[in-house]
Structure formats: structure tokens, C-alpha cells
Coordinates of N, CA and C in Angstrom, one line a residue:
M1 N 71.1 34.4 114.5 CA 71.0 33.1 113.8 C 70.9 33.2 112.3
A2 N 70.1 34.1 111.8 CA 69.9 34.3 110.4 C 71.2 34.8 109.8
C3 N 72.0 35.6 110.5 CA 73.2 36.1 110.0 C 74.2 34.9 109.8
R4 N 74.2 34.1 110.7 CA 75.1 32.9 110.7 C 74.8 32.0 109.4
L5 N 73.5 31.8 109.2 CA 73.1 31.0 108.0 C 73.5 31.7 106.8
F6 N 73.4 33.0 106.7 CA 73.8 33.8 105.6 C 75.3 33.7 105.3
L7 N 76.1 33.7 106.4 CA 77.5 33.6 106.2 C 78.1 32.3 105.9
L8 N 77.4 31.2 106.2 CA 77.9 29.8 105.9 C 78.2 29.6 104.4
P9 N 77.3 30.0 103.5 CA 77.7 29.8 102.1 C 78.9 30.6 101.7
L10 N 79.0 31.8 102.2 CA 80.1 32.7 101.9 C 81.4 32.0 102.4
W11 N 81.4 31.5 103.7 CA 82.5 30.8 104.2 C 83.0 29.6 103.3
F12 N 82.0 28.8 102.9 CA 82.4 27.6 102.1 C 82.8 28.0 100.7
G13 N 82.3 29.1 100.2 CA 82.7 29.6 98.9 C 84.1 30.2 99.0
L14 N 84.6 30.7 100.1 CA 85.9 31.2 100.2 C 87.0 30.3 100.6
Q15 N 86.6 29.1 101.0 CA 87.6 28.1 101.4 C 88.6 27.8 100.4
G16 N 88.2 27.7 99.1 CA 89.1 27.4 98.0 C 90.2 28.6 97.8
A17 N 89.7 29.8 98.1 CA 90.6 30.9 98.0 C 91.8 30.9 98.9
F18 N 91.6 30.2 100.1 CA 92.6 30.2 101.1 C 93.3 28.8 101.3
A19 N 93.0 27.9 100.4 CA 93.6 26.6 100.5 C 95.2 26.7 100.2
A20 N 95.9 25.9 101.0 CA 97.4 25.9 100.8 C 97.7 25.3 99.4
V21 N 98.5 26.0 98.6 CA 98.8 25.4 97.3 C 100.1 24.5 97.5
P22 N 100.0 23.3 97.1 CA 101.2 22.4 97.1 C 102.3 23.1 96.3
S23 N 103.5 22.9 96.8 CA 104.7 23.6 96.2 C 104.9 23.3 94.8
H24 N 104.7 22.0 94.4 CA 105.0 21.6 93.0 C 103.9 22.3 92.1
I25 N 102.7 22.5 92.6 CA 101.7 23.2 91.8 C 102.0 24.7 91.7
A26 N 102.4 25.3 92.8 CA 102.8 26.7 92.8 C 103.9 27.0 91.9
T27 N 104.8 26.0 91.7 CA 105.9 26.2 90.7 C 105.4 26.3 89.3
E28 N 104.4 25.5 89.0 CA 103.8 25.4 87.6 C 102.8 26.5 87.4
L29 N 102.1 26.9 88.5 CA 101.0 27.9 88.4 C 101.3 28.9 89.6
P30 N 102.1 29.9 89.3 CA 102.5 30.8 90.4 C 101.3 31.5 91.2
E31 N 100.2 31.7 90.5 CA 99.1 32.3 91.2 C 97.9 31.4 91.3
A32 N 98.2 30.1 91.6 CA 97.2 29.0 91.6 C 96.2 29.3 92.8
R33 N 95.0 28.9 92.4 CA 93.9 28.9 93.4 C 93.1 27.6 93.2
L34 N 92.5 27.1 94.2 CA 91.7 25.9 94.1 C 90.4 26.2 93.5
S35 N 90.1 25.6 92.3 CA 88.8 25.8 91.6 C 87.7 25.0 92.3
G36 N 88.1 23.7 92.7 CA 87.1 22.9 93.3 C 87.7 21.5 93.7
A37 N 87.0 20.8 94.5 CA 87.5 19.5 94.9 C 86.3 18.5 95.1
G38 N 86.6 17.2 95.0 CA 85.5 16.2 95.2 C 86.1 14.8 95.3
T39 N 85.3 13.9 95.6 CA 85.7 12.5 95.7 C 85.1 11.6 94.6
Y40 N 85.9 10.8 94.0 CA 85.4 9.8 93.1 C 85.1 8.5 93.8
R41 N 83.9 8.0 93.6 CA 83.5 6.7 94.2 C 83.0 5.8 93.1
W42 N 83.3 4.5 93.3 CA 82.9 3.5 92.4 C 82.1 2.5 93.2
F43 N 80.8 2.4 93.0 CA 79.9 1.6 93.8 C 80.0 1.8 95.3
G44 N 80.1 3.1 95.6 CA 80.3 3.6 97.0 C 81.7 3.5 97.6
L45 N 82.6 2.9 96.9 CA 83.9 2.8 97.4 C 84.8 4.0 97.0
R46 N 85.4 4.6 97.9 CA 86.2 5.8 97.6 C 87.4 5.4 96.9
I47 N 87.6 5.9 95.7 CA 88.8 5.6 94.9 C 89.9 6.7 95.0
Y48 N 89.5 7.9 94.9 CA 90.4 9.0 95.1 C 89.7 10.3 95.4
D49 N 90.4 11.2 96.0 CA 90.0 12.6 96.2 C 90.7 13.5 95.1
A50 N 90.0 14.4 94.5 CA 90.5 15.2 93.4 C 90.4 16.7 93.7
Q51 N 91.4 17.4 93.3 CA 91.5 18.9 93.4 C 91.9 19.4 92.0
L52 N 91.2 20.5 91.6 CA 91.5 21.2 90.4 C 92.1 22.6 90.8
W53 N 93.3 22.8 90.4 CA 94.0 24.1 90.6 C 94.1 24.9 89.3
V54 N 93.7 26.1 89.4 CA 93.8 27.0 88.2 C 94.5 28.2 88.5
G55 N 94.9 29.0 87.4 CA 95.5 30.3 87.6 C 94.4 31.4 87.7
P56 N 94.8 32.6 87.7 CA 93.9 33.7 87.9 C 92.8 33.8 86.8
Q57 N 93.1 33.2 85.7 CA 92.1 33.3 84.6 C 91.0 32.2 84.7
G58 N 91.2 31.3 85.7 CA 90.3 30.1 85.8 C 90.6 29.0 84.9
Y59 N 89.6 28.1 84.8 CA 89.8 26.9 83.9 C 89.5 27.3 82.5
K60 N 90.4 27.2 81.6 CA 90.3 27.4 80.2 C 90.9 26.2 79.5
E61 N 90.1 25.3 79.1 CA 90.5 24.0 78.6 C 91.9 23.9 78.1
N62 N 92.2 24.4 76.9 CA 93.6 24.3 76.4 C 94.3 25.6 76.3
A63 N 93.7 26.6 76.8 CA 94.3 28.0 76.7 C 95.1 28.4 77.9
A64 N 95.0 27.7 79.0 CA 95.7 28.1 80.2 C 96.1 26.9 81.0
P65 N 97.2 27.0 81.7 CA 97.7 25.8 82.5 C 96.7 25.6 83.7
F66 N 96.6 24.4 84.1 CA 95.9 24.0 85.3 C 96.5 22.7 85.8
A67 N 96.2 22.3 87.0 CA 96.7 21.1 87.6 C 95.5 20.3 88.2
L68 N 95.5 19.0 88.0 CA 94.5 18.1 88.6 C 95.3 17.2 89.5
D69 N 95.0 17.2 90.8 CA 95.7 16.4 91.7 C 94.7 15.3 92.2
L70 N 95.2 14.1 92.2 CA 94.4 12.9 92.7 C 95.1 12.3 93.9
R71 N 94.4 12.2 95.0 CA 95.0 11.5 96.1 C 94.3 10.2 96.3
Y72 N 95.0 9.1 96.0 CA 94.4 7.8 96.0 C 94.1 7.3 97.3
A73 N 93.0 6.5 97.4 CA 92.5 5.9 98.7 C 92.8 4.4 98.7
H74 N 93.3 3.8 97.7 CA 93.6 2.4 97.5 C 94.9 2.2 96.7
A75 N 95.5 1.0 96.8 CA 96.6 0.7 96.0 C 96.1 0.3 94.5
F76 N 96.8 0.8 93.5 CA 96.6 0.4 92.2 C 97.9 0.4 91.5
T77 N 98.1 -0.5 90.4 CA 99.3 -0.5 89.6 C 99.2 0.7 88.6
G78 N 100.3 1.2 88.2 CA 100.4 2.2 87.2 C 99.8 1.7 85.9
T79 N 100.0 0.4 85.6 CA 99.4 -0.2 84.4 C 97.9 -0.1 84.5
K80 N 97.3 -0.5 85.6 CA 95.8 -0.4 85.7 C 95.3 1.0 85.5
I81 N 96.0 2.0 86.1 CA 95.6 3.4 86.0 C 95.7 3.8 84.5
A82 N 96.7 3.4 83.8 CA 96.9 3.7 82.4 C 95.7 3.1 81.6
E83 N 95.5 1.8 81.8 CA 94.4 1.1 81.1 C 93.1 1.7 81.3
R84 N 92.8 2.0 82.6 CA 91.5 2.7 82.9 C 91.4 4.0 82.2
S85 N 92.5 4.8 82.2 CA 92.5 6.1 81.5 C 92.1 5.9 80.0
V86 N 92.8 5.0 79.4 CA 92.5 4.8 77.9 C 91.1 4.3 77.7
A87 N 90.6 3.5 78.6 CA 89.2 3.0 78.4 C 88.2 4.2 78.5
E88 N 88.5 5.2 79.4 CA 87.6 6.3 79.6 C 87.8 7.2 78.3
M89 N 89.0 7.4 77.8 CA 89.2 8.1 76.6 C 88.3 7.5 75.4
E90 N 88.5 6.2 75.3 CA 87.7 5.5 74.3 C 86.2 5.7 74.4
Q91 N 85.7 5.6 75.7 CA 84.3 5.8 75.9 C 83.8 7.2 75.5
L92 N 84.7 8.2 75.7 CA 84.4 9.5 75.2 C 84.6 9.8 73.8
G93 N 85.1 8.8 73.1 CA 85.3 8.8 71.6 C 86.5 9.7 71.3
L94 N 87.5 9.7 72.1 CA 88.7 10.6 71.9 C 89.9 9.9 71.4
G95 N 90.5 10.4 70.3 CA 91.7 9.8 69.8 C 91.3 8.6 68.8
T96 N 92.2 8.3 68.0 CA 92.0 7.1 67.1 C 92.6 5.9 67.9
Q97 N 92.3 4.7 67.4 CA 92.8 3.5 68.0 C 94.3 3.5 68.1
D98 N 95.0 4.0 67.0 CA 96.4 4.1 67.0 C 96.9 5.1 68.1
Q99 N 96.2 6.2 68.2 CA 96.6 7.2 69.2 C 96.5 6.7 70.6
R100 N 95.3 6.0 70.9 CA 95.1 5.5 72.2 C 96.1 4.4 72.5
S101 N 96.5 3.6 71.6 CA 97.6 2.6 71.8 C 98.9 3.3 72.2
N102 N 99.2 4.3 71.4 CA 100.4 5.1 71.8 C 100.3 5.7 73.1
W103 N 99.2 6.3 73.4 CA 99.0 6.9 74.7 C 99.1 5.9 75.9
L104 N 98.5 4.7 75.6 CA 98.6 3.7 76.7 C 100.1 3.3 76.9
A105 N 100.8 3.1 75.9 CA 102.3 2.8 76.1 C 103.0 3.9 76.9
Q106 N 102.7 5.2 76.5 CA 103.4 6.3 77.3 C 102.9 6.4 78.7
M107 N 101.6 6.1 79.0 CA 101.2 6.2 80.4 C 101.7 5.0 81.1
R108 N 101.8 3.8 80.5 CA 102.4 2.7 81.2 C 103.9 3.0 81.6
N109 N 104.6 3.6 80.8 CA 106.0 4.0 81.1 C 106.0 5.1 82.2
C110 N 105.0 5.9 82.3 CA 105.0 7.1 83.2 C 104.4 6.8 84.5
F111 N 103.2 6.2 84.6 CA 102.4 6.1 85.8 C 103.1 5.1 86.8
P112 N 103.3 5.5 88.0 CA 103.8 4.6 89.0 C 102.7 3.9 89.7
D113 N 103.0 2.8 90.4 CA 102.1 2.2 91.3 C 101.7 3.2 92.4
V114 N 100.5 3.1 92.9 CA 100.1 4.0 94.0 C 99.6 3.2 95.1
E115 N 99.5 3.8 96.3 CA 98.9 3.2 97.5 C 98.1 4.2 98.2
D116 N 97.4 3.9 99.2 CA 96.5 4.8 99.9 C 97.4 6.0 100.4
G117 N 97.0 7.2 99.9 CA 97.6 8.4 100.3 C 98.6 9.0 99.2
T118 N 98.9 8.2 98.1 CA 99.7 8.7 97.1 C 99.0 9.7 96.3
H119 N 99.7 10.8 96.0 CA 99.2 11.9 95.1 C 99.8 11.8 93.7
L120 N 99.0 11.8 92.7 CA 99.4 11.9 91.3 C 98.8 13.2 90.8
T121 N 99.7 14.0 90.2 CA 99.2 15.3 89.8 C 99.6 15.4 88.3
G122 N 98.6 15.8 87.5 CA 98.8 16.1 86.1 C 98.7 17.6 85.9
V123 N 99.7 18.2 85.3 CA 99.7 19.7 85.0 C 99.5 19.8 83.4
N124 N 98.4 20.5 83.0 CA 98.2 20.8 81.7 C 99.1 22.0 81.3
L125 N 99.9 21.7 80.3 CA 100.8 22.7 79.7 C 100.4 23.1 78.3
P126 N 99.6 24.1 78.1 CA 99.1 24.4 76.8 C 100.2 24.5 75.8
G127 N 99.9 23.9 74.6 CA 100.9 23.9 73.5 C 102.1 22.9 73.7
A128 N 102.1 22.2 74.9 CA 103.2 21.3 75.1 C 102.8 19.9 75.5
G129 N 101.7 19.7 76.4 CA 101.3 18.4 76.8 C 101.0 18.4 78.3
V130 N 101.5 17.3 79.0 CA 101.2 17.2 80.4 C 102.5 16.8 81.1
R131 N 102.6 17.4 82.3 CA 103.7 17.0 83.2 C 103.1 16.3 84.4
Y132 N 103.6 15.2 84.8 CA 103.1 14.4 85.9 C 104.0 14.5 87.1
Y133 N 103.4 14.5 88.3 CA 104.1 14.5 89.6 C 103.6 13.3 90.4
R134 N 104.5 12.7 91.2 CA 104.1 11.7 92.2 C 104.5 12.3 93.5
D135 N 103.6 12.5 94.4 CA 103.8 13.1 95.7 C 104.8 14.3 95.6
G136 N 104.5 15.2 94.6 CA 105.2 16.4 94.5 C 106.5 16.4 93.7
R137 N 106.9 15.2 93.3 CA 108.2 15.1 92.5 C 107.8 14.8 91.0
A138 N 108.4 15.6 90.1 CA 108.2 15.3 88.7 C 108.6 13.9 88.3
I139 N 107.8 13.2 87.6 CA 108.1 11.9 87.1 C 108.2 11.7 85.6
C140 N 107.4 12.5 84.9 CA 107.5 12.4 83.4 C 106.7 13.5 82.7
D141 N 107.0 13.7 81.5 CA 106.2 14.6 80.6 C 105.7 13.8 79.4
I142 N 104.5 14.0 79.0 CA 104.0 13.4 77.8 C 103.7 14.6 76.9
K143 N 104.6 14.8 75.9 CA 104.6 16.0 75.0 C 103.6 15.7 73.8
D144 N 102.3 15.8 74.1 CA 101.3 15.6 73.0 C 100.1 16.4 73.5
T145 N 99.8 17.4 72.8 CA 98.6 18.2 73.2 C 97.3 17.5 73.0
Q146 N 97.2 16.7 72.0 CA 95.9 15.8 71.8 C 95.8 14.9 73.0
F147 N 96.9 14.3 73.4 CA 96.8 13.4 74.6 C 96.4 14.2 75.8
A148 N 96.9 15.4 76.0 CA 96.6 16.2 77.2 C 95.1 16.5 77.2
S149 N 94.5 16.9 76.0 CA 93.1 17.2 75.9 C 92.3 15.9 76.2
A150 N 92.7 14.8 75.7 CA 91.9 13.5 76.0 C 92.0 13.1 77.4
F151 N 93.2 13.3 78.0 CA 93.4 12.8 79.3 C 92.6 13.6 80.4
F152 N 92.6 14.9 80.3 CA 91.9 15.8 81.2 C 90.4 15.8 80.9
A153 N 90.0 15.3 79.7 CA 88.5 15.2 79.4 C 87.9 14.2 80.3
I154 N 88.7 13.2 80.8 CA 88.1 12.2 81.6 C 87.4 12.8 82.8
W155 N 87.9 13.9 83.3 CA 87.3 14.6 84.5 C 86.5 15.9 84.1
L156 N 87.0 16.5 83.0 CA 86.5 17.9 82.8 C 85.6 18.1 81.6
D157 N 85.5 17.1 80.7 CA 84.6 17.2 79.6 C 83.1 17.2 80.1
P158 N 82.2 17.9 79.4 CA 80.8 17.8 79.8 C 80.2 16.4 79.8
R159 N 80.8 15.5 79.0 CA 80.4 14.1 78.9 C 81.1 13.2 79.9
S160 N 81.8 13.8 80.9 CA 82.6 13.0 81.8 C 81.7 11.9 82.4
P161 N 82.3 10.7 82.7 CA 81.6 9.7 83.3 C 81.3 9.9 84.8
A162 N 81.9 11.0 85.3 CA 81.6 11.4 86.7 C 81.2 12.9 86.7
P163 N 79.9 13.1 86.3 CA 79.4 14.5 86.2 C 79.4 15.3 87.5
A164 N 79.1 14.6 88.6 CA 79.0 15.3 89.9 C 80.4 15.7 90.3
L165 N 81.4 14.9 90.1 CA 82.8 15.2 90.4 C 83.2 16.4 89.6
R166 N 82.9 16.3 88.3 CA 83.3 17.4 87.3 C 82.7 18.8 87.8
A167 N 81.4 18.7 88.2 CA 80.8 20.0 88.7 C 81.5 20.5 89.9
K168 N 81.9 19.6 90.8 CA 82.7 20.1 92.0 C 84.0 20.6 91.7
L169 N 84.7 20.0 90.8 CA 86.1 20.4 90.4 C 86.0 21.8 89.7
L170 N 85.0 22.0 88.9 CA 84.8 23.3 88.2 C 84.1 24.4 89.1
G171 N 83.8 24.0 90.3 CA 83.1 25.0 91.2 C 81.7 25.3 90.9
Q172 N 81.0 24.4 90.2 CA 79.7 24.6 89.7 C 78.6 24.1 90.6
D173 N 79.0 23.5 91.7 CA 78.0 22.9 92.6 C 77.7 23.8 93.8
R174 N 78.1 25.0 93.8 CA 77.9 25.9 94.9 C 76.5 26.5 94.8

């Protein structure tokens, strides 16, 4: 019995190492591994499940590519997703008002409407910006490194409005 209890944390710690890498993420990150995963809830309502995929070097904010995959649990318009993203950036104090207005316009043009089960994946491309995928198909690139930093800060900045999810994504909750 004691041996089983000892092995349980090891088992859960290794699960990320053996998670199947979605093909579009494997294309962008050939040696991808799951850093962590969690669920974002708003007043108890599940909004999306998130996974952070990293290369062999792990998460390095702007120095290495990584992918953040969100599997939505409800329908939202792309416009609402874009507006919420800009509101989160503003709350974190990222970008100027002009930059956020420009970013909002780019996200409105990029983000599709989603429904329960839709995956939206953002891939951080250091020195280039972000490439977005919907259900594994590339939908757009936003070629702005400051935008990329601000966008991913919503989940990965130490001041993230969802600190428990951030810890899970970065594998810090084990």
C-alpha cells in the first residue's frame, strides 16, 4: 500500500510526458511536451480547458516557441473573445491605448466564433508574433512581438487574473 501511494505522484507527474501531441502543435514544436493543463472557470462555470505545450527547453517567455491550446466549453463570438482579451491586457497594464485598439482590430479579424468543443491554439513564435489555429487548421498570424507578449501574459504573467490556472499550465502545482 505504501508503495502505491509513493508511485501515485510519480504517475501523475509523468502523464504530461506521454500526452499525445496534436499534429499542428508537433509541426510548430517538433519536440513538444505538455507543460501543464487546467480549467478556467468563471463563477464556477467552466469556460475552457487549457494546455501549455513547450519544447525541450521548457517555457521561456519570449525566447522559445510554445503553444497554448484552449478547448472551449461554450459558444462565444470571436469578437467577444477579442474584446475580453484586450480587457485582460489592459487590466495587466500592457500596451498603449493605441496598441490595444490595433490589437483588438487584428483579433476581431482573426478569431472565429467558437462552440462547445472548439479548440483555439496560439503558438508563440519568438521574434515573429503569434500563429493561431482553429481545430488544428491555421487561421491567421499576428506579426507583432509586443502583441504576442501581451496576449500570452493573460495566462502566463505572474499577475495573471487566473493564478491557479497559470500554476497548472507551468507545472508549478505538483
